[in-house]
């Protein structure tokens, strides 16, 4: 099957650079697409003119002041989520793991919604989300460490139950919220890029986490084969797991802070990359970042155009693209295994 | 210096005592076969000796250095372990899995080069899986997975080999040929071997020493010809055993 080529030869023969180069091109195209579509369509020559400077038109203003910050932010959020998902899946050794499975987004949502009820807005909601995410991260870490043994199954169960608890609190908050605030709350929960602004912090988190996880990528390959096997081959499994847990959580918290809980990117992108290029994390991680960015930027472009001038929450679009894509992927896996 | 030493080792799992004040030494050039009934703690003992479980008390040294003082990566160059079963959650290729055995030798930022791939391909050739290098691991049969795990261990090429039922899932031919190959590899590095087996005759055929775990108070250790007697084996398995001799070699069969 031509899709499933030999990863090891890719990683070893410098094909990595070629693949990353092509995906960077794809990323650029997806950003261009998203810049040109929206409530008003702007053709590509004007997009270039605006990007290269000099143009003082209304279109240039729309592109530089409205669309570009949002799209860059979206690309970063997509990368954050895809990387967090790939790390969560190897941490929990569970193909169904995704960035929100351990309750990070639940904690963030509860705090952000509380901030909205309290009448706060703007950056306070983002900070509330970040704080809530960290409360949840520490809660799950502490609860699943009592007694010493920190194994993937225990972390997963603890996280899923904590997430369910946050879910109940979210429903409670929605039930008692005034109708005037409900609409923006629901939008936030589904994931929106509308409030997102390009932030150096998010980019720094993404680049730092990518650099750190690339440096441990070979150990991650071993961890995917089981804790004992990884230990037998010289990986300090406990330290590695703590590191992955906090990296993935920081990535998720940063993404949620920027754009609420955008679903499916963190789940399907790593699987898509595994199917296309194999499971070697040295390729999987950077490719996931780029592809996650592309998917979110394209989904956002569609979210702004499908019912323009109104906007859909981008979380709806990623799920609408993500659900069929994931199902097709699952079929492919089943067929391949025959 | 002994490759593996345990001093007054006491191990318990889920309230069950596995061994008590157990002293043991494994020297280079010794091939130990470990026999015992189900649930007597063979795997637990092996995992404790490899540093995967904390003993209740006692010290374990590998190559003269206390186990707690080894860094995992350095230890992985000395000590290799074959588990009873292997996991595969995510898709991986046979050659990728074999290459993981090179991890302890690669520098932090290192990438496998041609030398590493040659080693991995040679190991696959040794277990006659050279044609399956680009197969997905989850399409392999139980016996092929076992051979792949052994090939990965060949790539790791440690001094001290701890094997938990290496012949699991293997057909008759591969049981013999792979054990021969393992002995050759251990011999080539002048190392030591410690393997849990369920076949008495494989122990008499391939091992120099035997450990019979009857219960936590009586663990018989010594050269095969001294320990592997009809009487000891019958009390080990609580089952009548018959001894046959052919071409000067003793064979044991359950009655």
XYZ file of C-alpha atoms in Angstrom:
593
model
C 0.000 0.000 0.000
C 1.669 3.205 -1.125
C 0.327 5.270 1.781
C 2.181 3.336 4.419
C 5.810 3.681 3.488
C 8.798 3.081 5.660
C 9.073 5.672 8.353
C 12.544 4.667 9.355
C 13.898 5.426 5.927
C 12.114 8.777 6.030
C 13.613 9.788 9.328
C 17.016 8.516 8.345
C 17.302 9.679 4.772
C 16.534 13.356 5.150
C 13.062 12.971 3.687
C 11.890 14.584 6.897
C 13.020 17.954 5.637
C 11.232 17.465 2.333
C 8.002 16.485 4.068
C 8.243 19.417 6.463
C 8.982 21.743 3.554
C 5.907 20.561 1.647
C 3.728 20.911 4.732
C 5.031 24.409 5.344
C 3.910 25.215 1.796
C 0.501 23.724 2.553
C 0.313 25.791 5.738
C 1.061 28.945 3.755
C -1.658 28.097 1.230
C -4.211 27.414 3.955
C -3.431 30.774 5.545
C -3.795 32.511 2.166
C -7.134 30.768 1.613
C -8.378 31.800 5.006
C -7.192 35.386 4.521
C -9.126 35.744 1.296
C -12.487 34.322 2.430
C -14.980 35.670 4.925
C -17.922 38.025 5.077
C -16.309 39.825 2.147
C -14.220 37.891 -0.352
C -10.899 39.482 -1.126
C -8.943 38.249 -4.115
C -5.426 36.962 -3.739
C -3.679 39.899 -5.428
C -5.142 42.201 -2.784
C -4.145 39.764 -0.063
C -0.549 39.884 -1.292
C -0.644 43.632 -1.607
C -1.865 43.957 1.964
C 0.708 41.492 3.274
C 3.584 43.190 1.469
C 2.493 46.562 2.821
C 1.728 49.791 1.084
C -1.949 49.161 0.456
C -4.191 51.529 2.370
C -7.506 50.114 1.176
C -10.350 48.911 3.328
C -9.512 45.359 2.250
C -5.956 45.757 3.474
C -7.269 46.927 6.830
C -9.592 43.916 7.081
C -6.742 41.578 6.273
C -4.063 43.056 8.481
C -6.148 44.101 11.468
C -8.956 41.565 11.562
C -8.077 38.420 9.695
C -4.314 38.005 10.007
C -4.113 38.123 13.845
C -7.040 35.754 14.104
C -5.649 33.338 11.520
C -2.155 33.280 12.993
C -3.689 32.677 16.383
C -5.809 29.902 14.882
C -2.791 28.264 13.300
C -0.963 28.308 16.618
C -3.983 26.909 18.482
C -4.288 24.102 15.914
C -0.623 23.275 16.411
C -0.944 23.388 20.195
C -3.904 21.008 20.160
C -2.405 18.544 17.691
C 0.866 18.372 19.624
C -0.997 18.019 22.929
C -3.073 15.203 21.435
C -0.046 13.304 20.138
C 1.612 13.585 23.563
C -1.534 12.571 25.467
C -1.957 9.501 23.267
C 1.536 8.234 24.014
C 1.310 9.246 27.703
C -1.900 7.292 28.245
C -0.976 4.703 25.621
C -4.496 5.057 24.348
C -5.386 5.872 20.748
C -8.588 7.573 21.892
C -6.838 10.037 24.164
C -7.087 13.711 23.208
C -6.054 16.984 24.868
C -9.256 17.374 26.875
C -9.586 13.800 28.115
C -8.019 14.547 31.501
C -10.265 17.484 32.298
C -7.980 20.388 31.396
C -10.610 22.045 29.226
C -13.359 21.296 31.742
C -11.506 23.133 34.477
C -10.755 25.971 32.096
C -14.410 26.209 31.025
C -15.758 26.289 34.574
C -13.443 29.151 35.502
C -14.010 31.034 32.238
C -17.806 30.740 32.489
C -17.677 31.862 36.106
C -15.703 34.887 34.968
C -18.367 35.605 32.341
C -21.161 35.392 34.925
C -19.210 37.743 37.157
C -19.340 40.216 34.310
C -15.664 40.053 33.457
C -14.644 40.180 29.842
C -11.707 40.192 27.457
C -8.401 39.108 28.865
C -9.906 38.155 32.230
C -11.804 35.312 30.624
C -8.581 34.059 29.042
C -6.739 34.278 32.343
C -9.621 32.579 34.129
C -9.490 29.735 31.622
C -5.745 29.375 32.094
C -6.092 29.334 35.873
C -8.904 26.781 35.716
C -6.856 24.571 33.432
C -3.993 24.596 35.896
C -6.235 23.824 38.866
C -7.461 20.787 36.951
C -3.948 19.736 35.899
C -2.677 19.802 39.477
C -5.831 18.137 40.802
C -5.527 15.177 38.417
C -1.788 14.926 38.942
C -2.147 14.925 42.715
C -5.101 12.546 42.840
C -3.504 10.017 40.536
C -0.210 10.086 42.423
C -1.443 9.348 45.933
C 0.115 6.083 46.985
C 2.940 6.317 44.498
C 2.067 4.255 41.457
C 1.423 6.562 38.505
C 0.303 4.292 35.727
C -1.516 5.335 32.560
C -4.758 3.549 33.437
C -5.027 5.273 36.813
C -4.260 8.698 35.340
C -6.824 8.119 32.609
C -9.574 7.060 35.027
C -8.822 9.909 37.419
C -8.784 12.419 34.575
C -11.966 11.157 32.960
C -13.824 11.289 36.275
C -12.523 14.785 37.074
C -13.567 15.845 33.555
C -17.051 14.461 34.208
C -17.180 16.488 37.408
C -16.269 19.657 35.518
C -18.920 18.744 32.941
C -21.590 18.680 35.659
C -20.426 22.066 36.951
C -20.569 23.493 33.427
C -24.178 22.311 33.039
C -24.983 23.802 36.442
C -23.488 27.170 35.482
C -25.351 27.183 32.163
C -28.611 26.338 33.924
C -28.392 29.279 36.313
C -26.990 31.785 33.808
C -29.090 34.675 32.521
C -30.291 34.161 28.958
C -28.434 37.266 27.768
C -25.095 35.661 28.493
C -25.957 32.149 27.376
C -25.183 32.679 23.700
C -21.612 33.844 24.211
C -21.066 31.121 26.810
C -22.164 28.382 24.436
C -19.963 29.833 21.713
C -16.998 29.837 24.057
C -17.659 26.206 24.991
C -17.785 25.113 21.361
C -14.554 26.866 20.602
C -14.257 30.211 18.878
C -11.423 32.108 17.319
C -13.371 35.370 17.371
C -11.815 36.555 20.619
C -8.434 35.103 19.783
C -5.615 37.516 19.126
C -2.133 36.645 18.054
C -0.095 36.180 21.209
C 3.649 35.836 21.575
C 3.027 33.722 24.657
C 1.083 31.039 22.751
C 3.708 30.920 20.012
C 6.480 30.671 22.600
C 4.683 27.815 24.384
C 4.215 25.983 21.092
C 7.829 26.353 19.990
C 9.252 25.498 23.391
C 7.048 22.433 23.799
C 7.873 21.287 20.273
C 11.603 21.650 20.903
C 11.435 19.768 24.202
C 9.251 16.996 22.831
C 11.483 16.617 19.757
C 14.450 16.132 22.071
C 12.660 13.211 23.763
C 11.014 11.908 20.595
C 13.050 8.699 20.439
C 12.140 7.934 24.047
C 8.495 8.529 23.154
C 8.800 5.875 20.445
C 9.912 3.445 23.134
C 7.218 4.510 25.589
C 4.601 3.700 22.948
C 5.706 0.048 23.249
C 4.948 -0.046 26.972
C 6.522 1.231 30.163
C 8.484 -1.894 30.946
C 9.899 -2.253 27.466
C 10.895 1.430 27.497
C 12.574 1.043 30.875
C 14.386 -2.081 29.711
C 15.855 -0.058 26.865
C 17.080 2.715 29.118
C 14.243 5.251 29.378
C 13.617 6.829 32.800
C 9.905 6.263 32.440
C 8.601 8.135 35.484
C 10.418 11.387 34.808
C 9.467 11.137 31.146
C 5.789 10.688 31.984
C 5.730 13.667 34.340
C 7.376 15.761 31.640
C 4.881 14.681 28.967
C 1.943 15.236 31.302
C 2.940 18.811 32.078
C 3.912 19.612 28.493
C 0.631 18.311 27.108
C -1.324 20.084 29.828
C 0.461 23.394 29.263
C -0.212 23.122 25.524
C -3.871 22.385 26.125
C -4.267 25.150 28.690
C -2.695 27.649 26.297
C -4.976 26.556 23.467
C -8.107 26.703 25.610
C -7.109 30.103 26.928
C -6.905 31.365 23.353
C -9.981 29.822 21.831
C -12.082 27.709 24.176
C -12.499 23.984 23.637
C -12.045 23.359 19.943
C -12.643 19.671 19.429
C -11.291 16.880 17.253
C -8.001 18.428 16.133
C -6.100 16.840 19.001
C -7.725 13.478 18.398
C -7.613 13.027 14.657
C -4.507 14.887 13.514
C -2.021 12.525 15.234
C -3.886 9.525 13.800
C -3.958 11.052 10.351
C -0.206 11.629 10.522
C 0.423 8.087 11.766
C -1.492 6.718 8.801
C 0.335 8.913 6.319
C 3.874 8.833 7.680
C 4.119 6.187 10.410
C 4.485 6.392 14.168
C 8.015 7.725 14.593
C 7.576 10.715 16.910
C 10.493 12.552 15.329
C 8.281 12.983 12.287
C 4.876 12.656 13.925
C 5.258 15.646 16.262
C 6.327 18.421 13.860
C 4.002 17.190 11.116
C 1.099 17.129 13.579
C 1.788 20.751 14.526
C 1.716 21.902 10.906
C -1.278 19.809 9.901
C -3.199 20.804 13.033
C -2.566 24.456 12.175
C -3.751 23.924 8.584
C -6.950 22.150 9.573
C -7.942 24.807 12.085
C -7.181 27.676 9.724
C -9.223 26.096 6.919
C -12.068 25.271 9.316
C -12.041 28.870 10.521
C -12.173 30.122 6.951
C -15.263 28.003 6.369
C -16.756 29.025 9.722
C -16.596 32.644 8.584
C -18.116 32.007 5.128
C -20.753 29.269 5.315
C -23.497 31.443 6.830
C -21.805 34.835 6.304
C -22.141 37.492 7.569
C -22.824 35.380 10.637
C -20.061 33.160 11.955
C -20.205 29.566 13.101
C -18.118 28.457 16.083
C -14.989 26.935 14.559
C -15.358 23.958 16.910
C -18.454 22.976 14.957
C -16.481 23.005 11.699
C -13.517 21.009 13.009
C -15.973 18.402 14.258
C -17.917 18.461 10.990
C -14.700 17.882 9.067
C -13.206 15.732 11.829
C -15.984 13.201 12.383
C -16.183 11.861 8.806
C -12.396 12.054 8.431
C -11.891 10.037 11.592
C -14.442 7.429 10.558
C -12.814 7.037 7.147
C -9.447 6.668 8.891
C -10.794 3.954 11.161
C -12.113 2.052 8.146
C -8.723 2.370 6.480
C -7.043 0.891 9.549
C -9.471 -2.018 9.637
C -9.009 -2.702 5.932
C -5.241 -2.481 6.273
C -5.219 -5.025 9.074
C -7.029 -7.601 6.943
C 33.324 -10.066 39.567
C 29.835 -11.544 39.519
C 27.500 -10.098 36.898
C 24.502 -10.332 39.194
C 24.469 -10.577 42.965
C 21.603 -10.551 45.406
C 22.224 -10.319 49.146
C 19.582 -11.275 51.716
C 16.853 -10.466 49.221
C 13.257 -10.555 50.400
C 10.494 -10.108 47.839
C 6.726 -10.025 48.374
C 3.937 -9.568 45.876
C 0.355 -8.901 47.002
C 1.130 -10.290 50.455
C 2.714 -13.453 49.081
C 6.339 -14.057 49.980
C 8.453 -14.998 46.963
C 11.836 -15.345 48.604
C 13.345 -14.574 51.965
C 16.962 -13.619 52.713
C 17.898 -14.992 49.332
C 21.577 -14.886 48.367
C 22.392 -15.493 44.738
C 25.305 -15.002 42.380
C 25.479 -15.248 38.620
C 28.936 -15.256 37.046
C 29.987 -14.632 33.476
C 29.722 -17.801 31.409
C 26.883 -19.202 33.510
C 23.531 -20.007 31.935
C 20.807 -20.336 34.532
C 17.479 -22.000 33.929
C 14.720 -21.125 36.388
C 11.962 -23.667 36.998
C 8.926 -23.532 39.261
C 5.190 -24.091 39.366
C 2.609 -21.500 38.318
C 2.418 -18.479 40.582
C 5.514 -19.330 42.566
C 7.048 -15.968 41.649
C 9.494 -16.637 38.838
C 8.545 -13.512 36.911
C 8.396 -11.380 40.069
C 11.899 -12.496 41.016
C 13.183 -11.793 37.513
C 11.604 -8.324 37.460
C 13.058 -7.565 40.892
C 16.532 -8.631 39.809
C 16.194 -6.341 36.772
C 15.220 -3.389 38.963
C 11.589 -3.184 37.831
C 10.225 -3.889 41.293
C 11.429 -2.792 44.684
C 12.478 -5.663 46.945
C 11.172 -5.560 50.541
C 14.756 -5.694 51.660
C 18.162 -6.735 50.441
C 20.623 -5.517 47.839
C 21.018 -6.310 44.173
C 24.200 -5.515 42.268
C 24.791 -5.632 38.554
C 28.432 -5.962 37.534
C 29.496 -4.941 41.049
C 27.440 -1.752 41.239
C 24.285 -1.472 43.319
C 21.171 -1.457 41.154
C 19.913 1.792 42.672
C 23.069 3.585 41.529
C 22.793 2.665 37.867
C 21.458 5.191 35.406
C 18.760 3.520 33.312
C 20.476 4.113 30.006
C 23.851 2.790 31.141
C 22.115 -0.171 32.735
C 20.368 -0.946 29.444
C 23.765 -1.563 27.855
C 24.579 -4.141 30.563
C 21.243 -5.737 31.259
C 18.675 -6.858 28.714
C 15.292 -8.295 29.521
C 12.736 -10.255 27.524
C 9.223 -9.905 28.911
C 6.566 -12.578 28.787
C 4.451 -10.508 26.429
C 4.850 -7.407 24.316
C 2.350 -4.603 23.708
C 1.497 -2.789 20.533
C -0.964 0.060 20.838
C 0.207 2.122 17.892
C 1.260 0.890 14.464
C 4.986 0.240 14.069
C 7.155 -1.556 11.548
C 9.216 -4.628 12.349
C 12.478 -2.853 11.540
C 11.514 0.153 13.691
C 10.862 -2.142 16.622
C 14.166 -3.961 16.159
C 15.963 -0.606 15.948
C 14.665 0.389 19.388
C 17.337 -1.946 20.740
C 19.931 0.642 19.702
C 18.420 3.326 21.941
C 20.851 2.780 24.846
C 23.795 3.332 22.500
C 22.619 6.472 20.733
C 23.488 9.939 22.020
C 20.645 12.190 23.208
C 20.144 13.977 19.883
C 21.409 11.037 17.820
C 19.616 9.471 14.883
C 20.108 5.860 13.850
C 22.656 5.625 11.027
C 23.525 2.896 8.550
C 25.564 1.051 11.161
C 22.529 0.789 13.452
C 20.291 -0.357 10.607
C 22.845 -3.007 9.637
C 22.823 -4.321 13.206
C 19.028 -4.432 13.248
C 18.864 -6.159 9.862
C 21.420 -8.731 10.974
C 19.320 -9.460 14.062
C 16.228 -9.922 11.900
C 18.244 -12.254 9.681
C 19.291 -14.233 12.767
C 15.677 -14.885 13.705
C 14.799 -15.477 10.006
C 12.581 -12.405 9.746
C 14.655 -10.483 7.210
C 11.810 -10.528 4.683
C 9.362 -9.011 7.165
C 11.325 -5.825 7.917
C 8.622 -3.511 6.607
C 5.641 -5.477 7.908
C 3.406 -3.882 10.548
C 4.007 -5.477 13.936
C 0.288 -5.981 14.550
C 0.086 -8.277 11.516
C 2.626 -10.727 12.959
C 1.742 -14.064 14.524
C 2.466 -14.771 18.199
C 5.615 -16.695 17.362
C 6.841 -13.992 14.983
C 6.332 -11.332 17.655
C 8.365 -13.457 20.037
C 11.154 -13.724 17.491
C 11.014 -9.971 16.925
C 11.334 -9.374 20.687
C 14.361 -11.673 20.735
C 15.830 -9.869 17.710
C 15.398 -6.551 19.546
C 17.351 -8.050 22.424
C 20.084 -9.131 19.990
C 20.280 -5.522 18.823
C 20.520 -4.351 22.432
C 23.280 -6.943 22.943
C 23.667 -6.726 26.733
C 26.017 -8.642 29.032
C 23.382 -10.005 31.348
C 20.344 -11.533 29.688
C 17.165 -12.000 31.758
C 14.565 -13.895 29.754
C 11.014 -14.641 30.884
C 9.827 -17.743 29.062
C 11.699 -17.056 25.822
C 10.154 -20.097 24.155
C 6.557 -18.830 24.606
C 4.593 -19.121 21.345
C 7.571 -20.675 19.536
C 7.312 -23.847 17.498
C 9.614 -26.775 18.193
C 12.182 -25.801 15.587
C 12.381 -22.171 16.699
C 12.581 -23.140 20.369
C 15.800 -25.008 19.749
C 17.333 -22.765 17.088
C 16.617 -19.547 18.996
C 17.897 -20.868 22.320
C 21.067 -21.981 20.505
C 21.362 -18.544 18.983
C 20.800 -16.831 22.333
C 23.514 -18.975 23.952
C 25.893 -18.050 21.089
C 25.153 -14.344 21.583
C 25.650 -14.520 25.345
C 28.832 -16.505 24.780
C 30.121 -13.926 22.276
C 30.053 -11.162 24.908
C 31.216 -13.523 27.666
C 27.990 -12.669 29.458
C 25.485 -14.436 31.669
C 21.997 -15.787 31.125
C 19.052 -16.147 33.513
C 15.919 -17.569 31.928
C 12.585 -18.768 33.183
C 11.466 -21.910 31.370
C 8.707 -24.469 31.727
C 10.475 -27.251 29.857
C 12.796 -29.288 32.080
C 14.612 -30.763 29.098
C 15.437 -27.372 27.636
C 17.119 -26.505 30.934
C 19.213 -29.683 30.955
C 20.091 -29.118 27.317
C 21.034 -25.441 27.338
C 21.831 -24.389 30.891
C 24.884 -24.808 33.080
C 22.993 -23.994 36.272
C 19.466 -24.379 37.510
C 17.275 -22.636 40.056
C 14.292 -24.609 41.301
C 11.795 -22.428 43.132
C 9.797 -24.859 45.273
C 8.536 -22.168 47.619
C 9.938 -19.058 49.265
C 11.792 -21.086 51.862
C 13.387 -23.585 49.530
C 14.988 -22.317 46.373
C 17.537 -24.827 45.107
C 20.452 -23.344 43.170
C 23.466 -25.010 41.636
C 24.988 -26.735 38.618
C 22.434 -28.583 36.490
C 23.842 -32.052 37.191
C 23.602 -31.495 40.953
C 20.218 -29.796 41.178
C 18.255 -31.425 38.389
C 17.580 -34.739 40.069
C 14.438 -36.791 39.779
C 13.725 -36.273 43.470
C 14.083 -32.491 43.334
C 11.962 -32.174 40.206
C 9.184 -34.314 41.656
C 9.023 -32.200 44.775
C 9.156 -29.055 42.593
C 6.131 -29.930 40.488
C 4.382 -32.249 42.980
C 3.940 -34.649 40.120
C 5.479 -38.058 39.365
C 8.252 -37.740 36.775
C 10.024 -40.390 34.755
C 13.692 -40.247 33.791
C 14.857 -41.670 30.477
C 18.344 -41.833 29.044
C 19.246 -41.691 25.385
C 22.770 -41.303 23.957
C 24.013 -40.574 27.460
C 21.663 -37.622 27.948
C 18.959 -37.650 30.638
C 15.395 -36.679 29.752
C 12.544 -36.033 32.170
C 8.887 -36.691 31.392
C 5.726 -36.334 33.455
C 4.053 -39.634 34.194
